[in-house]
mmCIF file of C-alpha atoms in Angstrom:
data_model
loop_
_atom_site.group_PDB
_atom_site.id
_atom_site.type_symbol
_atom_site.label_atom_id
_atom_site.label_comp_id
_atom_site.label_asym_id
_atom_site.label_seq_id
_atom_site.Cartn_x
_atom_site.Cartn_y
_atom_site.Cartn_z
ATOM 1 C CA MET A 1 60.387 166.945 110.367
ATOM 2 C CA THR A 2 62.777 163.814 111.378
ATOM 3 C CA ARG A 3 61.535 161.128 114.224
ATOM 4 C CA PHE A 4 65.019 161.316 115.905
ATOM 5 C CA ARG A 5 64.848 165.149 116.423
ATOM 6 C CA SER A 6 61.085 165.178 117.256
ATOM 7 C CA ALA A 7 61.193 162.278 119.567
ATOM 8 C CA LEU A 8 64.387 164.598 121.855
ATOM 9 C CA ALA A 9 62.125 167.182 122.474
ATOM 10 C CA PRO A 10 59.906 165.524 125.274
ATOM 11 C CA LEU A 11 63.331 163.578 126.627
ATOM 12 C CA ALA A 12 64.748 167.032 126.543
ATOM 13 C CA ILE A 13 62.033 168.354 129.159
ATOM 14 C CA ALA A 14 61.832 164.970 131.222
ATOM 15 C CA LEU A 15 65.979 165.140 131.545
ATOM 16 C CA VAL A 16 65.703 169.294 132.958
ATOM 17 C CA GLY A 17 62.745 168.557 134.919
ATOM 18 C CA LEU A 18 60.036 170.586 133.164
ATOM 19 C CA THR A 19 56.622 170.420 132.476
ATOM 20 C CA ALA A 20 56.066 172.103 129.175
ATOM 21 C CA VAL A 21 55.511 167.992 127.139
ATOM 22 C CA PRO A 22 53.700 168.915 123.343
ATOM 23 C CA GLN A 23 50.186 169.011 124.236
ATOM 24 C CA GLN A 24 48.295 166.151 122.376
ATOM 25 C CA ALA A 25 45.369 166.465 120.241
ATOM 26 C CA TRP A 26 42.437 165.756 121.896
ATOM 27 C CA ALA A 27 39.788 167.191 124.404
ATOM 28 C CA ALA A 28 40.877 166.746 128.290
ATOM 29 C CA PRO A 29 37.432 164.018 128.812
ATOM 30 C CA PRO A 30 34.712 164.992 131.352
ATOM 31 C CA LYS A 31 35.823 162.990 134.409
ATOM 32 C CA PRO A 32 39.194 161.715 135.336
ATOM 33 C CA ILE A 33 40.728 159.214 133.823
ATOM 34 C CA PRO A 34 39.607 155.498 135.249
ATOM 35 C CA SER A 35 41.814 153.549 136.948
ATOM 36 C CA VAL A 36 43.380 149.801 138.028
ATOM 37 C CA ALA A 37 44.419 149.823 141.824
ATOM 38 C CA GLN A 38 46.923 151.758 142.928
ATOM 39 C CA GLN A 39 49.001 148.571 143.891
ATOM 40 C CA GLN A 40 48.523 147.720 139.849
ATOM 41 C CA GLN A 41 49.675 150.634 138.636
ATOM 42 C CA GLN A 42 52.934 150.239 140.023
ATOM 43 C CA PRO A 43 53.200 146.645 139.525
ATOM 44 C CA ALA A 44 53.749 144.108 142.737
ATOM 45 C CA ALA A 45 57.428 143.174 143.634
ATOM 46 C CA THR A 46 55.855 138.735 143.165
ATOM 47 C CA ARG A 47 55.775 136.915 140.146
ATOM 48 C CA ALA A 48 52.010 135.484 138.845
ATOM 49 C CA ALA A 49 51.841 132.130 139.866
ATOM 50 C CA CYS A 50 51.765 131.054 136.255
ATOM 51 C CA GLY A 51 54.895 133.620 134.797
ATOM 52 C CA PRO A 52 57.676 132.213 133.768
ATOM 53 C CA THR A 53 61.357 133.336 135.090
ATOM 54 C CA VAL A 54 64.353 135.244 132.985
ATOM 55 C CA LYS A 55 66.853 132.682 132.266
ATOM 56 C CA THR A 56 69.161 133.894 129.736
ATOM 57 C CA THR A 57 69.501 136.663 127.856
ATOM 58 C CA THR A 58 71.966 136.241 124.643
ATOM 59 C CA VAL A 59 72.985 138.563 121.820
ATOM 60 C CA ASP A 60 70.861 137.443 118.080
ATOM 61 C CA ALA A 61 74.091 137.346 116.658
ATOM 62 C CA ARG A 62 71.945 135.801 113.048
ATOM 63 C CA LEU A 63 69.511 139.138 113.369
ATOM 64 C CA THR A 64 72.326 141.826 114.456
ATOM 65 C CA SER A 65 73.951 140.704 111.376
ATOM 66 C CA LEU A 66 70.993 140.155 108.571
ATOM 67 C CA PHE A 67 70.500 143.960 109.699
ATOM 68 C CA THR A 68 73.798 145.420 109.760
ATOM 69 C CA ASN A 69 75.221 143.414 106.549
ATOM 70 C CA TYR A 70 71.751 144.447 104.515
ATOM 71 C CA GLY A 71 72.673 148.251 105.918
ATOM 72 C CA ASN A 72 75.604 148.344 104.468
ATOM 73 C CA ASP A 73 74.853 147.009 101.243
ATOM 74 C CA ASN A 74 75.408 149.628 98.460
ATOM 75 C CA SER A 75 73.700 147.529 96.093
ATOM 76 C CA ARG A 76 70.919 149.183 95.980
ATOM 77 C CA LEU A 77 70.802 153.100 96.616
ATOM 78 C CA ASP A 78 67.091 153.314 97.489
ATOM 79 C CA ASP A 79 67.103 150.855 100.052
ATOM 80 C CA TRP A 80 67.836 150.674 103.753
ATOM 81 C CA THR A 81 70.544 151.662 105.892
ATOM 82 C CA GLY A 82 68.541 151.743 109.186
ATOM 83 C CA ALA A 83 65.822 152.914 110.856
ATOM 84 C CA ASP A 84 63.711 152.721 113.919
ATOM 85 C CA GLY A 85 60.023 151.411 114.755
ATOM 86 C CA THR A 86 61.162 147.355 114.297
ATOM 87 C CA TYR A 87 57.798 145.890 114.511
ATOM 88 C CA SER A 88 57.515 142.522 112.877
ATOM 89 C CA VAL A 89 54.764 139.993 111.083
ATOM 90 C CA LYS A 90 54.592 136.489 109.449
ATOM 91 C CA LEU A 91 52.745 137.206 106.150
ATOM 92 C CA PRO A 92 50.356 134.363 104.679
ATOM 93 C CA SER A 93 53.387 133.104 102.665
ATOM 94 C CA GLY A 94 55.855 132.471 105.241
ATOM 95 C CA LYS A 95 58.277 135.543 104.841
ATOM 96 C CA GLU A 96 58.697 137.762 107.500
ATOM 97 C CA LEU A 97 57.850 141.287 106.885
ATOM 98 C CA TRP A 98 59.635 144.153 109.449
ATOM 99 C CA VAL A 99 57.525 147.297 109.965
ATOM 100 C CA PHE A 100 59.866 150.496 109.887
ATOM 101 C CA SER A 101 59.062 154.141 110.843
ATOM 102 C CA ASP A 102 61.494 156.398 110.710
ATOM 103 C CA THR A 103 63.803 155.421 108.369
ATOM 104 C CA PHE A 104 67.316 156.400 106.328
ATOM 105 C CA LEU A 105 67.001 155.091 102.423
ATOM 106 C CA GLY A 106 70.495 155.182 100.553
ATOM 107 C CA ARG A 107 74.275 154.527 100.729
ATOM 108 C CA VAL A 108 76.831 154.355 102.957
ATOM 109 C CA ASN A 109 79.978 155.513 102.828
ATOM 110 C CA ALA A 110 83.165 153.261 103.291
ATOM 111 C CA ASP A 111 84.057 154.751 106.484
ATOM 112 C CA GLY A 112 80.959 153.820 108.237
ATOM 113 C CA SER A 113 78.945 157.277 107.771
ATOM 114 C CA ARG A 114 76.185 158.362 105.464
ATOM 115 C CA PRO A 115 75.375 161.506 103.279
ATOM 116 C CA PRO A 116 72.750 164.026 105.192
ATOM 117 C CA VAL A 117 69.709 163.911 104.345
ATOM 118 C CA VAL A 118 68.189 165.496 101.067
ATOM 119 C CA GLY A 119 67.864 168.724 102.366
ATOM 120 C CA GLU A 120 70.809 168.767 104.135
ATOM 121 C CA GLY A 121 73.130 168.774 101.651
ATOM 122 C CA GLY A 122 72.954 164.981 100.893
ATOM 123 C CA ASP A 123 71.260 162.322 99.242
ATOM 124 C CA THR A 124 69.666 160.232 102.075
ATOM 125 C CA VAL A 125 66.085 159.789 102.049
ATOM 126 C CA PHE A 126 64.433 159.825 104.880
ATOM 127 C CA LEU A 127 60.742 158.555 104.984
ATOM 128 C CA ASN A 128 58.486 158.187 108.191
ATOM 129 C CA ASN A 129 57.763 154.724 107.937
ATOM 130 C CA SER A 130 58.543 151.372 105.118
ATOM 131 C CA PHE A 131 58.865 148.101 105.316
ATOM 132 C CA ALA A 132 61.338 145.251 104.959
ATOM 133 C CA VAL A 133 60.508 142.096 103.994
ATOM 134 C CA GLU A 134 63.009 138.888 104.634
ATOM 135 C CA ARG A 135 62.681 135.444 102.441
ATOM 136 C CA ASN A 136 65.547 133.048 103.612
ATOM 137 C CA GLY A 137 68.012 135.216 105.483
ATOM 138 C CA LYS A 138 67.543 138.087 102.682
ATOM 139 C CA LEU A 139 66.067 141.499 103.173
ATOM 140 C CA SER A 140 64.292 143.740 100.618
ATOM 141 C CA THR A 141 63.075 147.153 101.382
ATOM 142 C CA ILE A 142 59.502 148.110 100.662
ATOM 143 C CA HIS A 143 58.688 151.694 99.871
ATOM 144 C CA ASP A 144 56.558 153.449 97.330
ATOM 145 C CA GLY A 145 57.133 155.919 95.330
ATOM 146 C CA THR A 146 60.288 155.549 92.613
ATOM 147 C CA ALA A 147 63.597 153.984 92.777
ATOM 148 C CA ALA A 148 64.732 157.766 92.186
ATOM 149 C CA ALA A 149 62.282 159.386 94.180
ATOM 150 C CA PRO A 150 60.888 156.620 97.316
ATOM 151 C CA THR A 151 57.990 158.103 99.282
ATOM 152 C CA ALA A 152 56.211 156.408 102.662
ATOM 153 C CA VAL A 153 53.724 153.370 102.394
ATOM 154 C CA MET A 154 51.883 154.985 104.646
ATOM 155 C CA PRO A 155 51.488 158.387 103.555
ATOM 156 C CA PRO A 156 50.960 161.495 104.842
ATOM 157 C CA ARG A 157 47.666 164.408 104.190
ATOM 158 C CA ASP A 158 50.198 166.944 103.654
ATOM 159 C CA GLN A 159 53.544 168.073 104.752
ATOM 160 C CA ASN A 160 52.844 168.800 108.016
ATOM 161 C CA HIS A 161 51.234 165.278 108.940
ATOM 162 C CA TRP A 162 52.963 162.209 109.347
ATOM 163 C CA TYR A 163 52.553 158.564 110.567
ATOM 164 C CA TRP A 164 54.558 156.121 112.464
ATOM 165 C CA ALA A 165 53.903 152.512 112.681
ATOM 166 C CA GLY A 166 52.846 150.480 115.750
ATOM 167 C CA ASP A 167 52.369 147.007 115.885
ATOM 168 C CA ALA A 168 50.966 145.027 113.098
ATOM 169 C CA THR A 169 48.711 141.810 112.655
ATOM 170 C CA VAL A 170 46.841 139.421 109.610
ATOM 171 C CA ALA A 171 43.492 139.155 109.189
ATOM 172 C CA GLY A 172 41.591 137.673 105.792
ATOM 173 C CA GLY A 173 44.668 137.734 104.026
ATOM 174 C CA LEU A 174 45.770 141.354 104.884
ATOM 175 C CA VAL A 175 48.231 142.703 106.446
ATOM 176 C CA GLU A 176 46.192 145.293 109.036
ATOM 177 C CA VAL A 177 49.764 147.164 110.483
ATOM 178 C CA THR A 178 48.315 150.232 113.340
ATOM 179 C CA TYR A 179 49.630 153.439 112.353
ATOM 180 C CA GLN A 180 49.898 156.999 114.227
ATOM 181 C CA GLU A 181 49.211 160.280 113.199
ATOM 182 C CA TYR A 182 50.416 163.584 114.585
ATOM 183 C CA GLU A 183 51.013 167.061 113.377
ATOM 184 C CA ARG A 184 52.664 170.079 112.993
ATOM 185 C CA TYR A 185 50.882 172.679 114.649
ATOM 186 C CA GLY A 186 53.506 175.528 114.701
ATOM 187 C CA THR A 187 56.814 176.488 114.022
ATOM 188 C CA GLY A 188 58.746 175.794 116.926
ATOM 189 C CA ALA A 189 61.278 172.590 117.858
ATOM 190 C CA TRP A 190 58.293 171.672 119.998
ATOM 191 C CA ASP A 191 55.148 172.951 118.155
ATOM 192 C CA TRP A 192 54.053 169.179 117.032
ATOM 193 C CA ARG A 193 51.634 166.546 118.639
ATOM 194 C CA TRP A 194 49.336 162.915 118.332
ATOM 195 C CA HIS A 195 46.533 163.529 116.200
ATOM 196 C CA ARG A 196 44.731 159.980 115.845
ATOM 197 C CA ASN A 197 45.270 156.234 115.285
ATOM 198 C CA VAL A 198 44.111 154.285 112.338
ATOM 199 C CA VAL A 199 44.737 150.677 110.614
ATOM 200 C CA ALA A 200 46.025 150.541 107.405
ATOM 201 C CA ARG A 201 45.565 147.501 105.140
ATOM 202 C CA PHE A 202 47.696 146.294 102.596
ATOM 203 C CA ALA A 203 47.986 143.547 100.172
ATOM 204 C CA PRO A 204 50.806 140.675 100.817
ATOM 205 C CA GLY A 205 51.716 141.152 97.102
ATOM 206 C CA ARG A 206 51.231 145.020 97.074
ATOM 207 C CA LEU A 207 53.159 146.670 100.082
ATOM 208 C CA ASN A 208 54.433 149.194 98.950
ATOM 209 C CA GLU A 209 50.694 151.598 99.564
ATOM 210 C CA PRO A 210 47.566 150.544 101.364
ATOM 211 C CA ILE A 211 44.360 148.989 99.833
ATOM 212 C CA GLY A 212 42.232 151.060 102.740
ATOM 213 C CA VAL A 213 42.849 153.486 106.352
ATOM 214 C CA THR A 214 40.087 153.306 108.811
ATOM 215 C CA ASP A 215 39.885 155.083 111.854
ATOM 216 C CA LEU A 216 40.910 153.519 115.343
ATOM 217 C CA PRO A 217 39.355 154.472 118.697
ATOM 218 C CA SER A 218 41.216 157.951 119.352
ATOM 219 C CA GLY A 219 39.306 159.898 121.492
ATOM 220 C CA HIS A 220 40.808 159.691 124.860
ATOM 221 C CA GLY A 221 44.286 160.195 124.612
ATOM 222 C CA VAL A 222 45.932 156.160 123.971
ATOM 223 C CA ALA A 223 47.931 155.211 121.423
ATOM 224 C CA TRP A 224 46.351 152.271 120.514
ATOM 225 C CA ALA A 225 49.215 150.995 118.404
ATOM 226 C CA SER A 226 52.113 149.317 121.119
ATOM 227 C CA ALA A 227 51.270 146.162 120.675
ATOM 228 C CA ILE A 228 49.223 143.068 119.345
ATOM 229 C CA LEU A 229 48.231 139.572 121.232
ATOM 230 C CA LYS A 230 46.195 137.217 119.308
ATOM 231 C CA ASP A 231 44.745 135.095 122.016
ATOM 232 C CA GLY A 232 41.639 133.025 123.108
ATOM 233 C CA GLY A 233 39.184 133.607 120.464
ATOM 234 C CA TYR A 234 40.589 137.651 120.937
ATOM 235 C CA THR A 235 42.943 139.850 119.227
ATOM 236 C CA TYR A 236 43.718 142.133 122.112
ATOM 237 C CA VAL A 237 45.679 145.460 121.020
ATOM 238 C CA TYR A 238 47.828 147.268 124.008
ATOM 239 C CA GLY A 239 47.464 151.414 124.198
ATOM 240 C CA VAL A 240 50.140 153.895 125.821
ATOM 241 C CA GLU A 241 49.178 156.892 127.589
ATOM 242 C CA ASP A 242 51.515 159.307 126.969
ATOM 243 C CA LEU A 243 52.118 162.215 129.548
ATOM 244 C CA GLY A 244 56.007 162.108 129.044
ATOM 245 C CA SER A 245 56.396 159.992 132.699
ATOM 246 C CA PRO A 246 54.411 158.696 133.579
ATOM 247 C CA LYS A 247 53.406 156.214 130.530
ATOM 248 C CA TYR A 248 50.318 154.205 131.626
ATOM 249 C CA MET A 249 49.441 150.963 129.701
ATOM 250 C CA HIS A 250 46.073 150.745 128.574
ATOM 251 C CA VAL A 251 44.188 146.954 127.040
ATOM 252 C CA ALA A 252 41.219 147.066 124.368
ATOM 253 C CA ARG A 253 40.450 143.540 122.355
ATOM 254 C CA VAL A 254 38.441 142.755 119.494
ATOM 255 C CA LYS A 255 36.727 139.782 118.896
ATOM 256 C CA GLY A 256 38.494 137.438 116.002
ATOM 257 C CA GLN A 257 41.035 138.427 113.827
ATOM 258 C CA SER A 258 40.684 141.757 112.113
ATOM 259 C CA LEU A 259 40.866 145.319 113.739
ATOM 260 C CA LEU A 260 38.251 146.272 111.653
ATOM 261 C CA GLY A 261 35.814 144.561 114.796
ATOM 262 C CA THR A 262 34.033 146.033 117.637
ATOM 263 C CA TRP A 263 36.610 147.311 120.089
ATOM 264 C CA GLU A 264 36.069 147.135 123.712
ATOM 265 C CA PHE A 265 37.578 148.536 126.800
ATOM 266 C CA LEU A 266 39.519 147.067 129.931
ATOM 267 C CA LYS A 267 37.841 148.966 132.701
ATOM 268 C CA ALA A 268 39.140 149.938 136.527
ATOM 269 C CA ASP A 269 37.097 146.889 137.441
ATOM 270 C CA GLY A 270 38.254 144.202 135.084
ATOM 271 C CA THR A 271 35.234 144.128 133.388
ATOM 272 C CA TRP A 272 35.291 145.208 129.455
ATOM 273 C CA SER A 273 33.050 148.551 128.071
ATOM 274 C CA PRO A 274 32.111 149.396 124.606
ATOM 275 C CA ASN A 275 33.113 153.329 125.390
ATOM 276 C CA GLU A 276 36.839 154.296 124.969
ATOM 277 C CA THR A 277 36.125 156.690 128.003
ATOM 278 C CA ASP A 278 36.192 153.833 130.570
ATOM 279 C CA SER A 279 39.384 152.610 129.104
ATOM 280 C CA ALA A 280 41.638 152.364 132.781
ATOM 281 C CA ARG A 281 45.406 152.606 133.558
ATOM 282 C CA ILE A 282 46.288 148.985 133.597
ATOM 283 C CA MET A 283 49.846 149.921 134.975
ATOM 284 C CA SER A 284 52.379 152.541 134.922
ATOM 285 C CA GLY A 285 56.390 152.231 133.614
ATOM 286 C CA VAL A 286 55.762 151.045 130.107
ATOM 287 C CA ALA A 287 57.400 152.467 126.720
ATOM 288 C CA ASN A 288 55.537 153.657 123.989
ATOM 289 C CA GLU A 289 56.410 150.612 122.935
ATOM 290 C CA TYR A 290 55.869 147.318 124.122
ATOM 291 C CA SER A 291 54.740 143.942 124.277
ATOM 292 C CA VAL A 292 53.401 140.770 125.832
ATOM 293 C CA THR A 293 53.314 137.117 124.791
ATOM 294 C CA LYS A 294 52.283 134.236 125.714
ATOM 295 C CA VAL A 295 55.208 132.023 127.406
ATOM 296 C CA GLY A 296 53.925 128.347 128.793
ATOM 297 C CA SER A 297 51.063 128.973 130.055
ATOM 298 C CA GLY A 298 51.751 132.905 131.766
ATOM 299 C CA TYR A 299 52.487 136.346 129.934
ATOM 300 C CA VAL A 300 55.357 138.039 128.945
ATOM 301 C CA LEU A 301 55.069 141.837 129.303
ATOM 302 C CA ILE A 302 58.317 142.885 128.337
ATOM 303 C CA THR A 303 59.080 147.233 127.846
ATOM 304 C CA HIS A 304 61.913 149.296 128.605
ATOM 305 C CA ASP A 305 61.756 150.514 132.130
ATOM 306 C CA THR A 306 60.730 154.164 131.884
ATOM 307 C CA THR A 307 60.432 154.441 135.781
ATOM 308 C CA GLU A 308 63.674 155.869 135.029
ATOM 309 C CA VAL A 309 65.120 158.499 133.189
ATOM 310 C CA LEU A 310 66.420 157.360 129.461
ATOM 311 C CA SER A 311 66.979 153.416 131.400
ATOM 312 C CA PRO A 312 69.538 151.692 129.590
ATOM 313 C CA ASN A 313 67.321 148.769 131.338
ATOM 314 C CA ILE A 314 64.758 145.820 129.747
ATOM 315 C CA VAL A 315 62.867 144.634 132.164
ATOM 316 C CA ALA A 316 60.190 141.899 131.932
ATOM 317 C CA TYR A 317 56.622 141.389 134.140
ATOM 318 C CA THR A 318 54.233 138.774 134.226
ATOM 319 C CA SER A 319 50.488 138.035 134.096
ATOM 320 C CA CYS A 320 48.821 134.517 134.383
ATOM 321 C CA SER A 321 46.401 136.982 131.899
ATOM 322 C CA PRO A 322 46.405 138.478 129.138
ATOM 323 C CA PHE A 323 45.475 141.729 130.638
ATOM 324 C CA GLY A 324 47.047 141.882 133.711
ATOM 325 C CA PRO A 325 47.862 142.496 136.136
ATOM 326 C CA PHE A 326 51.264 142.533 135.233
ATOM 327 C CA THR A 327 53.483 141.950 138.458
ATOM 328 C CA GLY A 328 57.294 140.774 139.322
ATOM 329 C CA LYS A 329 59.425 142.875 137.470
ATOM 330 C CA GLN A 330 62.451 141.434 136.108
ATOM 331 C CA HIS A 331 65.863 142.279 134.724
ATOM 332 C CA VAL A 332 65.616 141.377 131.249
ATOM 333 C CA TYR A 333 69.099 143.220 129.892
ATOM 334 C CA THR A 334 71.131 146.320 129.947
ATOM 335 C CA THR A 335 71.757 147.784 126.460
ATOM 336 C CA PRO A 336 75.638 148.361 126.244
ATOM 337 C CA GLU A 337 75.539 151.151 123.473
ATOM 338 C CA THR A 338 73.877 153.839 126.397
ATOM 339 C CA LYS A 339 76.271 156.341 126.854
ATOM 340 C CA GLY A 340 76.801 159.538 126.105
ATOM 341 C CA ASN A 341 75.068 160.875 123.587
ATOM 342 C CA ILE A 342 73.419 157.392 123.193
ATOM 343 C CA PHE A 343 69.894 156.428 124.262
ATOM 344 C CA THR A 344 68.268 153.173 123.881
ATOM 345 C CA TYR A 345 63.939 152.815 123.892
ATOM 346 C CA ASN A 346 61.267 150.737 122.791
ATOM 347 C CA ALA A 347 61.853 146.716 123.627
ATOM 348 C CA HIS A 348 59.583 144.970 122.292
ATOM 349 C CA ALA A 349 59.121 140.674 121.395
ATOM 350 C CA HIS A 350 58.873 139.200 117.980
ATOM 351 C CA PRO A 351 57.018 136.022 119.215
ATOM 352 C CA GLU A 352 56.738 134.415 115.465
ATOM 353 C CA VAL A 353 60.617 134.875 114.952
ATOM 354 C CA ALA A 354 62.685 132.470 115.014
ATOM 355 C CA GLY A 355 65.352 132.855 117.731
ATOM 356 C CA ASN A 356 67.345 130.848 120.474
ATOM 357 C CA GLY A 357 64.505 131.996 123.082
ATOM 358 C CA LEU A 358 61.927 134.420 122.452
ATOM 359 C CA VAL A 359 63.351 137.271 120.389
ATOM 360 C CA ILE A 360 63.371 140.685 121.658
ATOM 361 C CA SER A 361 64.590 144.190 119.470
ATOM 362 C CA TYR A 362 65.222 147.315 120.694
ATOM 363 C CA ASN A 363 66.104 151.335 119.358
ATOM 364 C CA VAL A 364 69.062 152.927 119.086
ATOM 365 C CA ASN A 365 69.593 156.474 118.946
ATOM 366 C CA SER A 366 71.596 159.807 120.004
ATOM 367 C CA PHE A 367 70.422 162.990 120.929
ATOM 368 C CA VAL A 368 73.126 164.805 118.360
ATOM 369 C CA ASN A 369 71.488 164.399 114.865
ATOM 370 C CA THR A 370 74.663 164.369 112.641
ATOM 371 C CA ASP A 371 75.827 161.419 114.969
ATOM 372 C CA HIS A 372 73.534 159.831 112.717
ATOM 373 C CA TYR A 373 75.939 160.987 110.083
ATOM 374 C CA ARG A 374 78.875 160.033 110.710
ATOM 375 C CA ASP A 375 78.449 156.392 112.210
ATOM 376 C CA VAL A 376 75.275 154.223 110.173
ATOM 377 C CA THR A 377 75.231 151.702 113.445
ATOM 378 C CA ILE A 378 73.380 154.280 115.671
ATOM 379 C CA TYR A 379 70.330 154.288 114.426
ATOM 380 C CA ARG A 380 69.735 150.544 113.381
ATOM 381 C CA PRO A 381 67.541 147.832 115.855
ATOM 382 C CA ARG A 382 69.701 145.258 117.672
ATOM 383 C CA PHE A 383 68.457 141.762 118.729
ATOM 384 C CA LEU A 384 68.014 139.944 122.110
ATOM 385 C CA ASP A 385 67.423 135.830 122.477
ATOM 386 C CA VAL A 386 65.434 135.511 126.455
ATOM 387 C CA THR A 387 65.299 132.341 127.543
ATOM 388 C CA PHE A 388 62.728 131.190 130.545
ATOM 389 C CA GLN A 389 62.264 128.939 133.225
#
C-alpha cells in the first residue's frame, strides 16, 4: 500500500461528490462532538489584534536545491529520492532531523526518471516512513534494515498495517515522533482506514529504530499528529478530525516537554478537560498537516486551504493565543505545480530551520501512478520563506 495511491481515494471521492469516504476505525461517540461557536468554525475575516500580516513569500532556494541535489545523487542507492510528510525538529546536537512519511529510495536515471518500485518490475524501494539528517548543508538518509534491504524506521506490525509520520519534538534528550497507524481491512482499493495514534521515541544516536512506542489518545476520531508547539510551559498538540470535507482542528496540551505526560483537551467553552471526548472542533478549513508558530507577540496558523477542493492556495490565520481562535485568513502562496494531474498539499512551517523568514514546506503529488516514475521532481517537498510585518 503506497501513500500516493491510498491518499488519492478520498480525494477522488471528493472531486466527484460522493460520500463513501473510507471509514475510520473508531466507534462513534455517544453524544455529538462538541463545537466551538459557529463563527469560529468558519474563521472571521478580521485579523487578531496581535497577529502579524504576511508581507512577502519567496522560494527558499537553499532548501529546495538541497533536496533536489541530494535526491539526484546516485553515490548511494539506498537513500532518499523523494517523499512527503516533511516535518522537522532540531536534534540536541544541533543537526536537523527531517521526518518523512512515504519515501522512495534508490537511483535516479539520467533523464530524471526513477525505476518502478520493487514488486512492479523495478528496484526502487518504497517505505512508509523514514528520516534524513541534515548537518552543515549535507543530508543523510536514515532507515532500518540493511543497505540491500531497507526497512522503515517505524516498522509496521504486519503487512496490513503501516505508519505515517506526524510532527516531532525533543524531550529529555530523546526524539518523540507522532505516528498515525493505518490498517487495511479488505481487498478493495479503498479498504483502509485510520486506526490509532502513537508516539515513538528515538535516541539521537540510534535513529534507525525506536526505543519505545506508546499509545496516544485515539478514542475520538482525531489524528493527533498535525502539529506540535512548545509555549508557556506546555507542549501543544494539534490534531485533525478528517471527514473528507470538512476537516476540523482540535487542540490538546501536555504540561512540560514530553508527550508521555497527562493530556488535556480544549473544550468548546475554552476550558480544558482530561477527557478526549470533550475535545471541540476549533475551526474547519485546515489540512491533515498544518502548523502553529509564534511570530512576534502572536501565533500564526499555516495550512493548505481545504475550504476549496484540491486548492493550490496556502493560507495563514492568526491568534493572540496558541489555541485560538484563529482568524483573519490571509493568502500566503499559490503553488505553481498545481495543474492537470498534479496537486499540492499539507503546507506547514519549520520555525527552527534557518531561512529568510519563516520556512514553510509543502508536498507535491500526482493522480497518475506512473508520473512518480517518469519525473522524480514531482514527489519532493518545496520550500518557501515567508516574512511578516
